[in-house]
């Protein structure tokens, strides 16, 4: 009875050997081929000898097989140690460690229990894409970046500051956790957690000051493990929440341009940041810069599209301001031309048959371009068209317009304006000028050219400015000329300007022609002078010839 049960372990060993062979064959992709082969040989030998021993009860064969199997298993163990196991093809994953090894000599693995750095970078991009659907709001993206940096580096607090290119400052855009301020706090600021945090959250730092500015200017990160020995780190007080611990500062870059700074902090008395954690923060900062670049690029595209849309609307509106056709006025021959340099024009002219005894001519050159200059232009046009049909003089009307525009605190543009009132019954001219727009009078009887305008404050500068009238009589064939500075300052390919002298020469040489023909000759001569070069400023000319 005992002899019968003695063979039972051999039968179990045989079954286990065949099960081992089946399992190894089914999972052959997970192991090295040599290791699999040795295991199968061992299992096969054990199975065969176990069956043989049951049939022929001899101890020697099974002893030899067990010895050989032990040697083969040892060889398999050595092979498994010195070779890398193969990953399943369908589940092969590129680890962050492999990516980091291509760029650094350190083996950077994800922090235990956290998402991989690649997944964090992917998350930044996804949040940046979501931000595009929410009017390109950076706040959720920056908060997510900040949270990931704090988590991956085991920091106690983090901050993200972005560069304001217009003011050359770093502004805090995201703040989370405990962050002892490394800059000098205002002397009158109470040392309370909420007050200090609020001060930091809304702070702006010049690029030439604080550790934030130093990192932004140098473009190099900083790992500070001993803040007491670093003069750039300011200790603000004895309170524990103000004591500075270890810091990591990483610049955010788009190509070689620094767009901000990432700052991470650990509390005083805690273990300092390591080089490995600094490297992790650097990798995430690179991902963050790319994500921020996506939002910045989208903002630029949308801003350009909005400006283009506004510019198109403004250009269409402005096209309605000048007279479509010069009116036919008894006793006068009129000529004009206007060439717009680019986009919204800063020049404006108008001809207003106000009353039977008054025809008003307006020429204005508004400083700058864009929507604000268009607003000034529209306001001027409305004011002048409403007031020229009164009995007030040109100077009074211009003074009224000036007070109206100068009183608008939201408008900082100004304009040079000429207002000419012509009385056809008495052949008298009355002018008032604001700024430097010239008015010239060609006397047909003597052949002399006289400047009749005078310098004064432009409209919109000082609301108390009072302008002066100038009255004079005109004769048949006399010519009144007014123009903006873009006419005489038009450059040619050699950088030479068209000049006032050349303008007047063309006018005098064609004095026998109509006002319209004189203006056409001037326009042709300017184009001949400047050639195909780009136009740098708006050009407007108004010719009034007395008949």
XYZ file of C-alpha atoms in Angstrom:
547
model
C 0.000 0.000 0.000
C 2.816 2.405 0.943
C 4.717 1.462 -2.248
C 1.683 2.385 -4.354
C 1.480 5.872 -2.857
C 5.240 6.315 -3.289
C 4.738 6.916 -7.017
C 2.103 9.605 -6.476
C 4.658 12.522 -6.203
C 6.196 11.372 -9.488
C 2.826 11.509 -11.216
C 2.195 14.986 -9.781
C 5.643 16.111 -10.979
C 4.867 14.786 -14.430
C 1.580 16.703 -14.617
C 3.222 19.882 -13.292
C 5.988 19.571 -15.875
C 3.527 19.393 -18.775
C 1.472 22.296 -17.344
C 4.706 24.309 -17.089
C 5.461 23.598 -20.751
C 1.985 24.767 -21.796
C 2.230 27.995 -19.743
C 5.687 28.840 -21.072
C 4.595 28.232 -24.658
C 1.546 30.455 -24.236
C 3.624 33.314 -22.771
C 6.741 32.921 -24.883
C 6.750 36.677 -25.874
C 7.357 37.757 -22.268
C 10.681 35.927 -21.864
C 14.002 35.609 -23.589
C 14.059 32.670 -26.093
C 17.011 30.987 -24.319
C 15.255 31.120 -20.956
C 12.075 29.604 -22.419
C 14.043 26.818 -24.156
C 15.908 25.835 -20.964
C 12.696 25.774 -18.926
C 10.939 23.576 -21.496
C 13.896 21.164 -21.630
C 13.866 20.853 -17.828
C 10.099 20.298 -17.681
C 10.261 17.723 -20.508
C 13.097 15.743 -18.867
C 11.384 15.711 -15.494
C 8.128 14.510 -17.052
C 9.763 11.728 -19.102
C 11.910 10.425 -16.237
C 8.975 10.526 -13.818
C 6.952 8.276 -16.129
C 9.954 6.007 -16.685
C 10.512 5.636 -12.952
C 6.912 4.634 -12.363
C 7.290 1.875 -14.949
C 10.879 0.893 -13.961
C 11.499 1.717 -10.293
C 15.143 2.832 -10.469
C 16.574 5.770 -8.500
C 19.577 6.514 -10.704
C 17.793 7.987 -13.807
C 15.699 10.408 -11.818
C 18.700 11.521 -9.774
C 20.664 12.266 -12.957
C 17.749 14.197 -14.472
C 17.254 16.283 -11.323
C 20.959 17.174 -11.339
C 20.822 18.161 -15.017
C 17.613 20.138 -14.468
C 19.223 22.031 -11.608
C 22.171 23.000 -13.836
C 19.796 24.068 -16.639
C 17.680 26.139 -14.237
C 20.866 27.864 -13.026
C 21.777 28.672 -16.644
C 18.270 30.046 -17.208
C 18.559 32.264 -14.124
C 21.915 33.672 -15.320
C 20.502 34.300 -18.808
C 17.458 36.045 -17.399
C 19.724 38.271 -15.290
C 21.985 39.509 -18.085
C 19.332 39.941 -20.791
C 16.296 42.259 -20.949
C 12.884 40.595 -21.133
C 10.837 41.489 -24.183
C 7.658 43.518 -23.742
C 4.426 42.407 -25.427
C 4.176 44.103 -28.802
C 0.619 45.223 -28.293
C 1.424 46.769 -24.889
C 4.805 48.321 -25.534
C 4.993 51.773 -23.926
C 7.766 54.346 -24.211
C 8.616 55.298 -20.630
C 9.594 58.780 -19.541
C 12.892 57.271 -18.353
C 13.825 56.354 -21.958
C 12.961 59.868 -23.204
C 15.000 61.534 -20.501
C 17.997 59.260 -21.178
C 18.246 60.711 -24.692
C 18.713 64.236 -23.317
C 20.324 63.773 -19.911
C 22.855 61.498 -18.213
C 20.505 61.066 -15.240
C 17.863 58.334 -15.108
C 14.744 60.416 -14.381
C 11.734 58.288 -13.570
C 8.264 59.591 -12.739
C 7.678 60.366 -9.109
C 6.233 57.342 -7.351
C 2.424 57.367 -7.455
C 2.178 60.266 -9.976
C 1.395 60.423 -13.654
C 4.331 60.272 -16.031
C 5.961 63.474 -17.188
C 4.842 62.778 -20.739
C 1.256 62.447 -19.576
C 1.586 65.730 -17.671
C 2.887 67.440 -20.812
C 0.040 65.953 -22.847
C -2.396 67.257 -20.233
C -0.941 70.791 -20.601
C -1.590 70.655 -24.338
C -5.158 69.421 -23.864
C -5.935 72.214 -21.405
C -4.357 74.755 -23.777
C -6.661 73.460 -26.536
C -9.670 73.806 -24.244
C -8.600 77.364 -23.442
C -8.962 78.288 -27.110
C -12.697 77.626 -26.852
C -12.928 79.934 -23.840
C -11.596 83.149 -25.375
C -7.994 81.933 -24.921
C -8.116 82.192 -21.119
C -4.659 81.386 -19.709
C -5.723 81.085 -16.060
C -6.938 77.429 -16.096
C -3.847 76.373 -18.030
C -1.449 78.161 -15.670
C -3.219 76.781 -12.601
C -2.976 73.257 -14.025
C 0.723 73.697 -14.824
C 1.340 75.029 -11.339
C -0.506 72.112 -9.693
C 1.424 69.532 -11.751
C 4.774 71.107 -10.925
C 3.968 71.163 -7.207
C 2.813 67.515 -7.295
C 5.712 66.148 -9.345
C 8.415 67.865 -7.284
C 6.772 67.435 -3.855
C 6.842 71.206 -3.416
C 4.767 72.937 -0.757
C 3.885 75.873 -3.022
C 4.307 77.196 -6.517
C 3.927 80.364 -8.550
C 3.955 81.221 -12.255
C 4.916 84.726 -13.349
C 4.610 85.982 -16.942
C 6.506 88.807 -18.617
C 4.548 91.927 -19.523
C 6.461 93.155 -22.554
C 4.888 96.614 -22.506
C 5.941 97.454 -18.957
C 9.014 95.180 -18.578
C 7.685 93.534 -15.440
C 6.882 90.033 -14.221
C 3.285 89.666 -13.067
C 2.067 86.827 -10.846
C -0.546 84.845 -12.782
C -0.901 81.684 -10.671
C -0.190 81.021 -6.981
C -0.916 77.853 -4.989
C 0.127 76.319 -1.670
C 2.595 77.716 0.851
C 5.120 79.997 -0.818
C 7.330 82.059 1.544
C 7.990 85.269 -0.434
C 11.687 85.551 -1.371
C 11.363 89.311 -2.014
C 11.223 92.197 0.465
C 7.691 92.795 1.680
C 6.359 96.352 2.122
C 7.170 97.689 5.565
C 3.541 98.548 6.300
C 2.250 95.084 5.337
C 0.965 93.103 8.370
C 2.698 89.755 8.779
C -0.452 87.695 8.399
C -0.793 84.733 6.057
C -3.760 86.082 4.085
C -2.244 89.578 3.717
C 1.138 88.273 2.577
C -0.475 85.846 0.115
C -2.693 88.606 -1.303
C 0.309 90.902 -1.696
C 2.204 88.217 -3.596
C -0.780 87.198 -5.744
C -1.165 90.731 -7.146
C 2.502 91.711 -7.287
C 4.530 92.845 -10.267
C 8.327 92.710 -10.240
C 10.664 94.759 -12.479
C 12.929 92.581 -14.595
C 15.938 94.199 -12.949
C 14.895 93.270 -9.381
C 14.324 90.152 -7.204
C 15.316 86.574 -7.905
C 12.384 86.331 -10.332
C 13.800 89.116 -12.476
C 17.327 87.679 -12.296
C 16.131 84.321 -13.664
C 14.043 86.001 -16.380
C 16.938 88.189 -17.536
C 19.587 85.445 -17.482
C 17.345 82.752 -18.961
C 18.944 80.201 -16.591
C 17.216 78.201 -13.873
C 18.238 78.233 -10.225
C 18.212 75.465 -7.592
C 18.570 77.089 -4.183
C 19.094 74.625 -1.328
C 20.568 77.063 1.205
C 18.578 80.321 1.061
C 20.416 81.838 4.035
C 23.625 81.970 2.016
C 22.019 83.462 -1.107
C 21.829 87.265 -1.001
C 19.051 87.262 -3.619
C 16.669 85.553 -1.177
C 15.186 88.000 1.338
C 14.222 86.776 4.820
C 11.201 88.828 5.872
C 10.605 87.907 9.485
C 10.719 85.459 12.341
C 7.289 83.973 11.608
C 7.507 80.366 10.427
C 5.381 80.973 7.311
C 7.796 83.743 6.228
C 11.006 81.745 6.715
C 12.474 80.796 3.357
C 13.296 77.189 2.583
C 14.508 75.569 -0.616
C 13.492 77.041 -4.008
C 13.444 76.074 -7.676
C 13.249 78.826 -10.308
C 12.886 77.844 -13.996
C 12.500 80.299 -16.928
C 9.639 79.669 -19.334
C 10.983 80.054 -22.877
C 9.591 80.161 -26.389
C 12.685 79.432 -28.460
C 15.196 81.795 -26.827
C 12.690 84.357 -25.569
C 11.815 84.238 -21.882
C 8.059 84.620 -21.392
C 7.894 83.938 -17.683
C 9.252 82.168 -14.617
C 8.140 79.061 -12.726
C 8.887 79.166 -8.981
C 8.570 76.260 -6.518
C 9.101 76.411 -2.761
C 9.529 74.125 0.245
C 8.945 75.194 3.801
C 11.734 76.175 6.118
C 13.210 73.148 7.895
C 11.987 70.631 5.296
C 14.294 68.545 3.092
C 15.721 70.667 0.262
C 14.916 70.098 -3.375
C 17.213 67.635 -5.165
C 18.829 67.886 -8.558
C 16.439 65.192 -9.785
C 13.423 67.294 -8.797
C 14.985 70.340 -10.438
C 15.377 68.328 -13.672
C 11.756 67.172 -13.485
C 10.646 70.809 -13.069
C 12.773 71.789 -16.075
C 11.144 69.171 -18.300
C 7.645 70.202 -17.226
C 8.544 73.874 -17.729
C 9.461 73.088 -21.340
C 6.098 71.378 -21.850
C 4.392 74.333 -20.183
C 6.120 76.832 -22.482
C 4.870 74.942 -25.532
C 1.307 74.914 -24.185
C 1.419 78.636 -23.381
C 2.807 79.287 -26.874
C -0.323 77.653 -28.340
C -2.565 80.086 -26.454
C -0.330 83.077 -27.267
C -0.351 82.221 -30.972
C -4.120 81.872 -30.951
C -4.473 85.219 -29.164
C -2.260 86.888 -31.776
C -4.279 85.398 -34.639
C -7.571 86.460 -33.063
C -6.248 89.945 -32.272
C -5.047 90.368 -35.855
C -8.370 89.114 -37.174
C -10.244 91.502 -34.892
C -8.063 94.432 -35.930
C -8.510 93.512 -39.567
C -12.255 93.318 -39.093
C -12.341 96.658 -37.260
C -10.034 98.159 -39.858
C -12.315 97.044 -42.689
C -15.334 98.545 -40.941
C -13.435 101.769 -40.206
C -12.186 102.064 -43.792
C -15.723 101.660 -45.109
C -16.950 104.288 -42.667
C -14.141 106.667 -43.518
C -14.814 106.289 -47.232
C -18.161 107.980 -46.613
C -16.619 111.126 -45.049
C -14.951 112.991 -47.974
C -17.138 114.501 -50.707
C -17.888 111.987 -53.440
C -17.882 114.743 -56.051
C -16.615 118.276 -55.767
C -19.627 120.605 -55.748
C -20.103 123.195 -58.474
C -19.792 126.572 -56.774
C -20.287 129.793 -58.790
C -17.124 131.890 -58.823
C -14.810 129.030 -57.743
C -12.882 126.253 -59.488
C -12.084 123.420 -57.071
C -9.534 120.653 -57.215
C -8.418 117.966 -54.761
C -6.799 114.582 -54.377
C -6.259 112.198 -51.510
C -3.948 109.189 -51.362
C -4.198 106.925 -48.316
C -0.947 105.327 -47.164
C -2.305 102.177 -45.503
C -5.468 101.213 -43.664
C -7.332 103.997 -41.892
C -6.382 107.433 -43.160
C -5.407 110.225 -40.770
C -6.327 112.955 -43.270
C -9.796 114.416 -43.692
C -11.224 117.162 -45.871
C -14.721 118.488 -46.432
C -16.546 121.084 -48.510
C -19.723 122.429 -46.889
C -22.092 124.821 -48.715
C -23.297 126.185 -45.365
C -25.188 129.337 -46.345
C -25.759 131.546 -49.361
C -22.901 133.807 -48.275
C -20.607 131.086 -46.846
C -18.903 128.069 -48.328
C -16.729 126.291 -45.749
C -13.633 124.254 -46.572
C -12.032 121.951 -43.975
C -8.673 120.174 -44.083
C -7.494 118.135 -41.071
C -4.530 115.902 -40.289
C -5.278 113.706 -37.254
C -2.236 112.401 -35.391
C -1.815 108.657 -35.655
C -4.042 106.075 -37.277
C -6.634 103.595 -36.144
C -10.045 103.728 -34.532
C -9.221 106.602 -32.174
C -8.093 108.876 -34.993
C -11.247 107.940 -36.889
C -13.322 108.888 -33.833
C -11.630 112.304 -33.730
C -12.262 112.699 -37.442
C -15.972 111.854 -37.128
C -16.360 114.180 -34.131
C -14.678 117.025 -36.025
C -16.867 116.502 -39.051
C -20.062 116.448 -36.991
C -19.138 119.532 -34.943
C -18.046 121.592 -37.917
C -21.039 120.664 -40.073
C -23.385 121.685 -37.239
C -21.698 125.026 -36.524
C -20.540 126.460 -39.869
C -24.102 127.445 -40.780
C -24.206 129.846 -37.829
C -23.055 133.454 -37.919
C -19.977 132.672 -35.831
C -16.498 133.271 -37.265
C -14.075 130.548 -38.301
C -11.965 131.034 -35.150
C -14.987 130.730 -32.847
C -16.192 127.591 -34.597
C -12.716 126.045 -34.351
C -12.504 126.978 -30.654
C -15.836 125.269 -29.998
C -14.644 122.105 -31.731
C -11.405 122.158 -29.753
C -13.202 122.394 -26.407
C -15.465 119.508 -27.368
C -12.591 117.170 -28.285
C -10.149 118.273 -25.563
C -12.829 117.622 -22.917
C -12.987 113.939 -23.890
C -10.662 112.359 -21.303
C -10.692 108.990 -23.084
C -9.204 110.455 -26.285
C -5.535 111.416 -26.389
C -5.299 112.190 -30.114
C -5.051 115.661 -31.583
C -5.416 117.157 -35.038
C -4.136 120.023 -37.154
C -7.192 121.690 -38.704
C -7.738 124.441 -41.249
C -11.166 126.074 -41.593
C -11.681 128.367 -44.598
C -14.907 130.342 -45.021
C -15.491 131.901 -48.448
C -18.006 134.688 -49.121
C -18.683 134.573 -52.873
C -20.737 137.759 -52.918
C -17.910 139.912 -51.543
C -15.004 137.675 -52.645
C -13.656 137.513 -49.109
C -11.814 134.720 -47.374
C -11.763 134.105 -43.601
C -9.449 131.433 -42.208
C -8.603 129.981 -38.805
C -5.937 127.334 -38.291
C -5.118 124.920 -35.467
C -1.733 123.220 -35.546
C 0.671 123.395 -38.453
C -1.483 122.788 -41.546
C -0.360 125.469 -44.050
C -2.615 127.743 -46.096
C -0.991 129.554 -49.033
C -2.385 132.275 -51.307
C -1.136 132.810 -54.847
C -1.748 136.422 -55.983
C -2.425 136.306 -59.713
C -1.896 140.057 -60.104
C 1.651 140.066 -58.688
C 2.659 136.428 -59.152
C 3.570 136.194 -55.441
C 2.925 133.255 -53.132
C 1.988 134.229 -49.567
C 1.589 132.060 -46.480
C -1.560 133.232 -44.680
C -1.841 130.546 -41.964
C -0.277 130.826 -38.517
C 0.980 128.271 -35.995
C -1.185 127.453 -32.965
C -2.107 124.567 -30.676
C -3.683 121.604 -32.485
C -7.284 120.742 -31.733
C -7.575 118.457 -28.712
C -4.452 119.581 -26.823
C -5.715 122.358 -24.524
C -9.404 123.132 -24.213
C -8.756 126.763 -23.224
C -6.985 127.552 -26.515
C -8.616 130.392 -28.480
C -7.937 130.613 -32.199
C -7.624 133.737 -34.344
C -9.382 134.801 -37.539
C -7.592 136.146 -40.559
C -9.678 137.980 -43.209
C -8.603 139.142 -46.669
C -10.032 139.846 -50.084
C -9.242 137.773 -53.172
C -9.179 138.574 -56.868
C -9.931 136.660 -60.024
C -7.406 133.848 -60.728
C -6.075 133.952 -57.151
C -5.423 130.412 -55.817
C -5.770 129.223 -52.214
C -3.734 126.071 -51.477
C -3.793 123.879 -48.378
C -2.297 120.411 -47.922
C -1.125 117.880 -45.342
C 2.545 117.208 -44.668
C 2.405 113.852 -46.464
C 2.406 115.768 -49.775
C 5.681 117.646 -49.411
C 7.397 114.917 -47.349
C 6.783 112.129 -49.880
C 10.218 110.452 -50.382
C 11.736 108.970 -53.495
C 14.061 105.964 -53.770
C 17.065 108.091 -52.744
C 15.345 109.373 -49.610
C 14.795 112.873 -50.956
C 11.477 114.565 -50.141
C 9.103 116.014 -52.691
C 9.366 119.458 -50.976
C 7.186 122.531 -50.717
C 9.182 124.285 -53.420
C 8.442 121.618 -56.028
C 4.746 121.629 -55.108
C 4.450 125.392 -55.559
C 6.424 125.268 -58.799
C 3.913 122.792 -60.293
C 0.997 124.957 -59.158
C 2.456 128.183 -60.555
C 3.393 126.516 -63.850
C -0.227 125.404 -64.245
C -1.938 128.501 -62.803
C -3.878 129.084 -66.011
C -5.693 125.730 -65.654
C -8.755 124.889 -63.570
C -8.466 123.851 -59.935
C -9.197 120.245 -60.849
C -6.494 120.201 -63.536
C -3.926 121.795 -61.224
C -4.596 119.094 -58.588
C -4.216 116.367 -61.226
C -0.862 117.809 -62.343
C 0.384 117.820 -58.732
C -0.736 114.222 -58.212
C 0.987 113.093 -61.425
C 4.198 114.895 -60.475
C 4.269 113.300 -57.009
C 3.851 109.841 -58.521
C 6.603 110.588 -61.022
C 8.877 111.713 -58.184
C 8.250 108.843 -55.744
C 8.023 106.086 -58.347
C 6.846 102.691 -57.103
C 8.216 103.163 -53.589
C 5.864 102.563 -50.704
C 3.857 105.530 -49.535
C 4.779 106.479 -45.940
C 2.054 108.976 -45.091
C -1.380 110.079 -46.212
C -1.462 112.811 -48.857
C -4.288 115.334 -49.208
C -4.350 118.502 -51.316
C -7.123 121.091 -51.710
C -7.048 123.760 -54.444
C -9.493 126.726 -54.454
C -9.190 128.964 -57.539
C -11.189 132.176 -57.717
C -12.868 132.872 -61.085
